[in-house]
CSV table of C-alpha atoms in Angstrom, one decimal:
chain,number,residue,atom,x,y,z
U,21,UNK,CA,-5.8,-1.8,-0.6
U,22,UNK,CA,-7.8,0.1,-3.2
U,23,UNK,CA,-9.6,-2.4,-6.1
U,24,UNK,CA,-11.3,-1.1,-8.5
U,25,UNK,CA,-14.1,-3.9,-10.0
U,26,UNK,CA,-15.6,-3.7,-13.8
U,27,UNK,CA,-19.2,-4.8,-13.4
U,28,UNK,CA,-19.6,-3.3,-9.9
U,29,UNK,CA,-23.4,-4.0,-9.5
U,30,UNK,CA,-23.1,-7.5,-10.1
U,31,UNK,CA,-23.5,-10.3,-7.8
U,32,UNK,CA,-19.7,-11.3,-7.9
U,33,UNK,CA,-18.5,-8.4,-7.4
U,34,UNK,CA,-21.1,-6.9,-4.9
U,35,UNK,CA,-19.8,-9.9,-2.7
U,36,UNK,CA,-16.5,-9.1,-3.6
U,37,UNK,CA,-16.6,-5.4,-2.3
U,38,UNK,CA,-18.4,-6.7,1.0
U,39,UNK,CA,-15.8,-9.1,1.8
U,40,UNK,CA,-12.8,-6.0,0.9
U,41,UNK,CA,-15.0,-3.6,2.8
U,42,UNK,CA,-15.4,-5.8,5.8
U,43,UNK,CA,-11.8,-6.2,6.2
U,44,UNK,CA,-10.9,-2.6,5.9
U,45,UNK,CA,-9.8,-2.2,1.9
U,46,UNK,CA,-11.1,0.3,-0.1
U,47,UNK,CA,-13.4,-0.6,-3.0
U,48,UNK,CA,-14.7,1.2,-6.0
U,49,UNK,CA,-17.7,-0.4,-8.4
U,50,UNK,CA,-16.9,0.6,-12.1
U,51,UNK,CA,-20.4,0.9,-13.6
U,52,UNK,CA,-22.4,1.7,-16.5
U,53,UNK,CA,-25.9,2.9,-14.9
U,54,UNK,CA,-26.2,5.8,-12.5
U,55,UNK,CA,-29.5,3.9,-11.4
U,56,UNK,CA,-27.0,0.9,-10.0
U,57,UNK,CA,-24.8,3.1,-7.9
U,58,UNK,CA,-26.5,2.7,-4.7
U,59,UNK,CA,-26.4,-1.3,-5.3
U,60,UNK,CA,-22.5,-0.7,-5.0
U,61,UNK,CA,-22.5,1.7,-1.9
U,62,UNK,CA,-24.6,-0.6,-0.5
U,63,UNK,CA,-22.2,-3.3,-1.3
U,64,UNK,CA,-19.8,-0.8,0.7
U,65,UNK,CA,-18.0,0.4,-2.3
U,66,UNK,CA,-17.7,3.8,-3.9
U,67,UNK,CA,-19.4,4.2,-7.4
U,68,UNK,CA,-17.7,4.8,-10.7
U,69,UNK,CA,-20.1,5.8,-13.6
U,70,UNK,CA,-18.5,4.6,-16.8
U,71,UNK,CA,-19.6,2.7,-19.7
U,72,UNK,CA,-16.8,0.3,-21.0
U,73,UNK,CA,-18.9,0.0,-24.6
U,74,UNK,CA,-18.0,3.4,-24.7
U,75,UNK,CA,-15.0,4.9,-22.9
U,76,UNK,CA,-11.6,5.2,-24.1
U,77,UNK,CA,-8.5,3.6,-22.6
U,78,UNK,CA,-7.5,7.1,-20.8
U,79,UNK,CA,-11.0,7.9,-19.9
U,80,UNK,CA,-11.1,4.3,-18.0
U,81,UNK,CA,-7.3,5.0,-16.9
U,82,UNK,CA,-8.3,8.0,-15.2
U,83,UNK,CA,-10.8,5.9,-13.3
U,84,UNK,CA,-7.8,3.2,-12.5
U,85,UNK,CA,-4.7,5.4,-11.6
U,86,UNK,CA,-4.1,4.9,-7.8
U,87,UNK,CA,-5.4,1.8,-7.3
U,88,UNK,CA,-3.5,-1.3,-6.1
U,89,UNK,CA,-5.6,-4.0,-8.2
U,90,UNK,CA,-8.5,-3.9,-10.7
U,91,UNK,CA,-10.6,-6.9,-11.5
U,92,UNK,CA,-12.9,-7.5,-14.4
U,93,UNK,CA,-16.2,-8.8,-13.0
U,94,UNK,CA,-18.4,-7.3,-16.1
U,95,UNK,CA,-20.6,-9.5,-18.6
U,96,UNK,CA,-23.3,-8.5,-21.2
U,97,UNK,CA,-25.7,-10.9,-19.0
U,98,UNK,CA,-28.5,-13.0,-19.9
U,99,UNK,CA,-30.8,-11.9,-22.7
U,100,UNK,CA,-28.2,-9.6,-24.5
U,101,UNK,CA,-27.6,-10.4,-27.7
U,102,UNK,CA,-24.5,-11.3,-29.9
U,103,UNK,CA,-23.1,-7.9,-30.5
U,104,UNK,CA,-23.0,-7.1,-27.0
U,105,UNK,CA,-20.9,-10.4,-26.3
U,106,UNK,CA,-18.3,-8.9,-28.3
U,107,UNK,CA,-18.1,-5.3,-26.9
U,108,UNK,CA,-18.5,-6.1,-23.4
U,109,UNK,CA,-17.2,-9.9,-23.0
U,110,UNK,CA,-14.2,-9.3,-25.4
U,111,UNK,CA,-13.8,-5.9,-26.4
U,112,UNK,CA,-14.0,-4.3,-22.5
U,113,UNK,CA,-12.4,-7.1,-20.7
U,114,UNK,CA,-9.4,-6.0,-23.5
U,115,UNK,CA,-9.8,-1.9,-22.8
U,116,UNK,CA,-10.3,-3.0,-19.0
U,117,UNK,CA,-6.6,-4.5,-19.6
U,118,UNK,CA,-4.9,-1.7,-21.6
U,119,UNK,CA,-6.5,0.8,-19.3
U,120,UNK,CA,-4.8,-0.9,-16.2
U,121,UNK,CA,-1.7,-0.6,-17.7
U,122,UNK,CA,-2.0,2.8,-18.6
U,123,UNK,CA,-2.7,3.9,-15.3
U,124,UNK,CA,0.7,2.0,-13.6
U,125,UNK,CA,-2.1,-1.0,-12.0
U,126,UNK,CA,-0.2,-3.9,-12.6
U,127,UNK,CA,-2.3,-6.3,-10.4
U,128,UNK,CA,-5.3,-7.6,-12.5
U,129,UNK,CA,-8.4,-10.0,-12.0
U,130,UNK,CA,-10.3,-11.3,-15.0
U,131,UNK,CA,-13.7,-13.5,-13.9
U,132,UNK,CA,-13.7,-16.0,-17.0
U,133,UNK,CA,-16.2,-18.9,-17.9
U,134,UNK,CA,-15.1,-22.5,-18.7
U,135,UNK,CA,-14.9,-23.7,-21.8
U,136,UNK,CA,-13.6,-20.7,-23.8
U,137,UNK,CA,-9.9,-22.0,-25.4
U,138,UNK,CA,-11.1,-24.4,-27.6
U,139,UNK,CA,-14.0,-23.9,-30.4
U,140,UNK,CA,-17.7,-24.1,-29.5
U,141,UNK,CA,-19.4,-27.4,-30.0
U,142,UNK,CA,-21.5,-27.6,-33.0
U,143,UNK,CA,-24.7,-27.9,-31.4
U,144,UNK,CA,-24.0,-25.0,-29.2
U,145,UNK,CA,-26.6,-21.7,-29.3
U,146,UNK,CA,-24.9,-19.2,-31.6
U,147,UNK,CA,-25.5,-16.6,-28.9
U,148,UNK,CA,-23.9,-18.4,-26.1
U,149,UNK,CA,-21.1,-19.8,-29.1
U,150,UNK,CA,-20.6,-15.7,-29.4
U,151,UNK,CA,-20.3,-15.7,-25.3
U,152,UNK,CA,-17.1,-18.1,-25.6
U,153,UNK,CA,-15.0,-16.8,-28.4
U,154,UNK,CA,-15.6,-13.1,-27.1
U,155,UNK,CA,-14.3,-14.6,-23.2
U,156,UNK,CA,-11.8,-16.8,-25.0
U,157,UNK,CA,-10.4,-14.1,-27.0
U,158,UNK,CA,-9.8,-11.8,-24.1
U,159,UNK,CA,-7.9,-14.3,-22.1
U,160,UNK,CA,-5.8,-14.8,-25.0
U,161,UNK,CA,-5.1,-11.0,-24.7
U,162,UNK,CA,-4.8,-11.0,-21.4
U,163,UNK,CA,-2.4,-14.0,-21.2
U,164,UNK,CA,-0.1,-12.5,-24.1
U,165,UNK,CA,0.7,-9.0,-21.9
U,166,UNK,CA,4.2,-9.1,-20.2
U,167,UNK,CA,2.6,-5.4,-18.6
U,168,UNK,CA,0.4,-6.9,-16.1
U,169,UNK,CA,0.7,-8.9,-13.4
U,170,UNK,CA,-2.5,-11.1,-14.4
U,171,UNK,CA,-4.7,-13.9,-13.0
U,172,UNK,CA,-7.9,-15.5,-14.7
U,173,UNK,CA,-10.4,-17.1,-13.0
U,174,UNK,CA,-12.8,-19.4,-15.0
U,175,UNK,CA,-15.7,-20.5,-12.4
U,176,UNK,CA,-18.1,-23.0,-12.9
U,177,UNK,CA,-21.9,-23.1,-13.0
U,178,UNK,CA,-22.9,-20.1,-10.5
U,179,UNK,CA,-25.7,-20.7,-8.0
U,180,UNK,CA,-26.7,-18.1,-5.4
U,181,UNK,CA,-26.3,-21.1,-2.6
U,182,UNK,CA,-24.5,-20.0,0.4
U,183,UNK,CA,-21.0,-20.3,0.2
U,184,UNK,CA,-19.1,-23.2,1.7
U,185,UNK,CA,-16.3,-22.0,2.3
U,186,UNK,CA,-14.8,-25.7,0.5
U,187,UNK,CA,-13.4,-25.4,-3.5
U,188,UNK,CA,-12.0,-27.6,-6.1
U,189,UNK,CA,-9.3,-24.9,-7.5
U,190,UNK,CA,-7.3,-26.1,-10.5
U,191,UNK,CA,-5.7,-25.6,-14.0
U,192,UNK,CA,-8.5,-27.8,-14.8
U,193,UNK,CA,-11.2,-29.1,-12.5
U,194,UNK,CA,-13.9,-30.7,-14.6
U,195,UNK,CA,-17.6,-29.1,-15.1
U,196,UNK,CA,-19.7,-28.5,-11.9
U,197,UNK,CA,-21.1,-26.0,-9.7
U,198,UNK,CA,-20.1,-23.2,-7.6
U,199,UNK,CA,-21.3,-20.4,-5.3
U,200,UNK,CA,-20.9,-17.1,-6.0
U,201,UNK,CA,-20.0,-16.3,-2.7
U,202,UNK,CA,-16.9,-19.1,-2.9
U,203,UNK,CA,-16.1,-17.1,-6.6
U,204,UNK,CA,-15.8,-14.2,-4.5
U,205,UNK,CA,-14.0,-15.6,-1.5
U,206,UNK,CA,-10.9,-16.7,-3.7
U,207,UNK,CA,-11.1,-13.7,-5.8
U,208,UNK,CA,-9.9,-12.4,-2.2
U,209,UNK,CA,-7.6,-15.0,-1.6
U,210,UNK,CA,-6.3,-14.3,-5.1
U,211,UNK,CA,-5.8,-10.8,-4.4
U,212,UNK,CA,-3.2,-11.8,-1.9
U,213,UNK,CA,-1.5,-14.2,-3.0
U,214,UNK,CA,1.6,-13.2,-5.2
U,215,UNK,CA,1.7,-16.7,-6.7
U,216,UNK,CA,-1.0,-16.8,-8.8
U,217,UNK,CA,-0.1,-14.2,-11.0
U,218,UNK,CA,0.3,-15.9,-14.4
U,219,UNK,CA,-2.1,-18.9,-13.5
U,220,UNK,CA,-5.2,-19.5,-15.3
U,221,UNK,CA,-7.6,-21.5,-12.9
U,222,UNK,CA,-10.7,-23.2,-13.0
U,223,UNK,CA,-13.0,-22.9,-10.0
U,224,UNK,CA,-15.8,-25.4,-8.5
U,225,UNK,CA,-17.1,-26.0,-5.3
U,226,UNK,CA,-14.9,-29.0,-3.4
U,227,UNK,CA,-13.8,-30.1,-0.2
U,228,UNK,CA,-10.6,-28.3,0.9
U,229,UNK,CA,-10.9,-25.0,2.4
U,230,UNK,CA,-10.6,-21.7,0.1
U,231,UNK,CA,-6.6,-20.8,1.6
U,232,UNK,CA,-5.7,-24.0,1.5
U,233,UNK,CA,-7.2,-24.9,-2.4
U,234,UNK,CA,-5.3,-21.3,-3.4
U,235,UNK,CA,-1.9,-22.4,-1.9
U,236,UNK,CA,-2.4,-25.7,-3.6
U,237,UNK,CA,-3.0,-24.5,-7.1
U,238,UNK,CA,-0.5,-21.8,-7.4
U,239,UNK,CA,2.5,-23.9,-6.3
């Protein structure tokens, strides 16, 4: 299997690409800064140089065609500012999207935050407020494509604890935490499981095992 992952230097998807390495899949790390590509061979992916702010849909497309699955792993990050919540959260989650379908990659991953259908709470920081609408807008895009065979994942709180291997998966699940090594464990169960195209799902750590939680919530 050949996945290309938006945000390929990050921790998600470094463990991601591990995990698809390890098991014999080929993965490619779409990223912005030369200076992270040998984070993602590291990781035991192949590195894509590509700014999402930036690229156009064919550009990206090229980048895509030929691949089985694409996931969209990418965030501004702490400390960016408002502007960048929109071009990256929002507005390359959407050309990540359009560029999958371009290039014939039906299968698609989008790593989500809770919290993001509704309208911030007042008392909210305006920059983080910016962070929700930009995530929630580009599920709503996402979600409304009949093109794409589509699965968002909304994790909880991220820790780097080790994984446990245990998860609370559901349509809803209630704030808490979760590892990022469990975020990328069912982004792999995910991956293979036809089912959960069309489910939106929110992700904390739990007490049943990660293929058994997956079979569970896409029934």
């Amino acid at each position: 299997m050949r996945t290309v992952i938006a945000g390929g230097a990050g921790q998600i998807a470094q463990r991601l690409e591990r995990l698809l390495r390890s098991r014999g899949d080929t993965p490619l790390g779409l990223i912005r800064s030369p200076q992270k590509a040998d984070l993602v061979r590291e990781a035991g992916a192949e590195p894509l140089v590509c700014d999402l702010e930036s690229a156009s849909v064919e550009e990206v497309a090229e980048l895509l065609r030929g691949a089985d699955a694409a996931v969209f792993a990418a965030g501004a990050g702490p400390g960016s500012g408002e502007a960048r919540k929109e071009t990256v959260d929002r507005a390359a989650a959407e050309l990540f999207a359009d560029a999958a379908a371009r290039a014939g990659v039906r299968r698609l991953l989008i790593v989500s935050a809770m919290g993001v259908d509704g309208e911030p709470p007042a008392d909210v920081d305006p920059v983080f407020a910016t962070y929700l609408r930009a995530k929630g807008a580009a599920d709503a895009a996402v979600r409304a494509r009949s093109d794409l065979d589509w699965t968002i994942l909304r994790p909880g709180r991220l820790t780097d604890d080790p994984g446990t291997g245990r998860i609370e998966l559901a349509a809803h699940t209630g704030r808490s935490e979760v590892t990022r090594d469990d975020v990328a464990a069912v982004l792999l169960a995910l991956l293979d499981e036809p089912l959960s195209v069309g489910h939106t799902l929110e992700l904390v750590n739990g007490d049943v095992p990660v293929a058994e939680a997956v079979a569970a919530a896409v029934r």
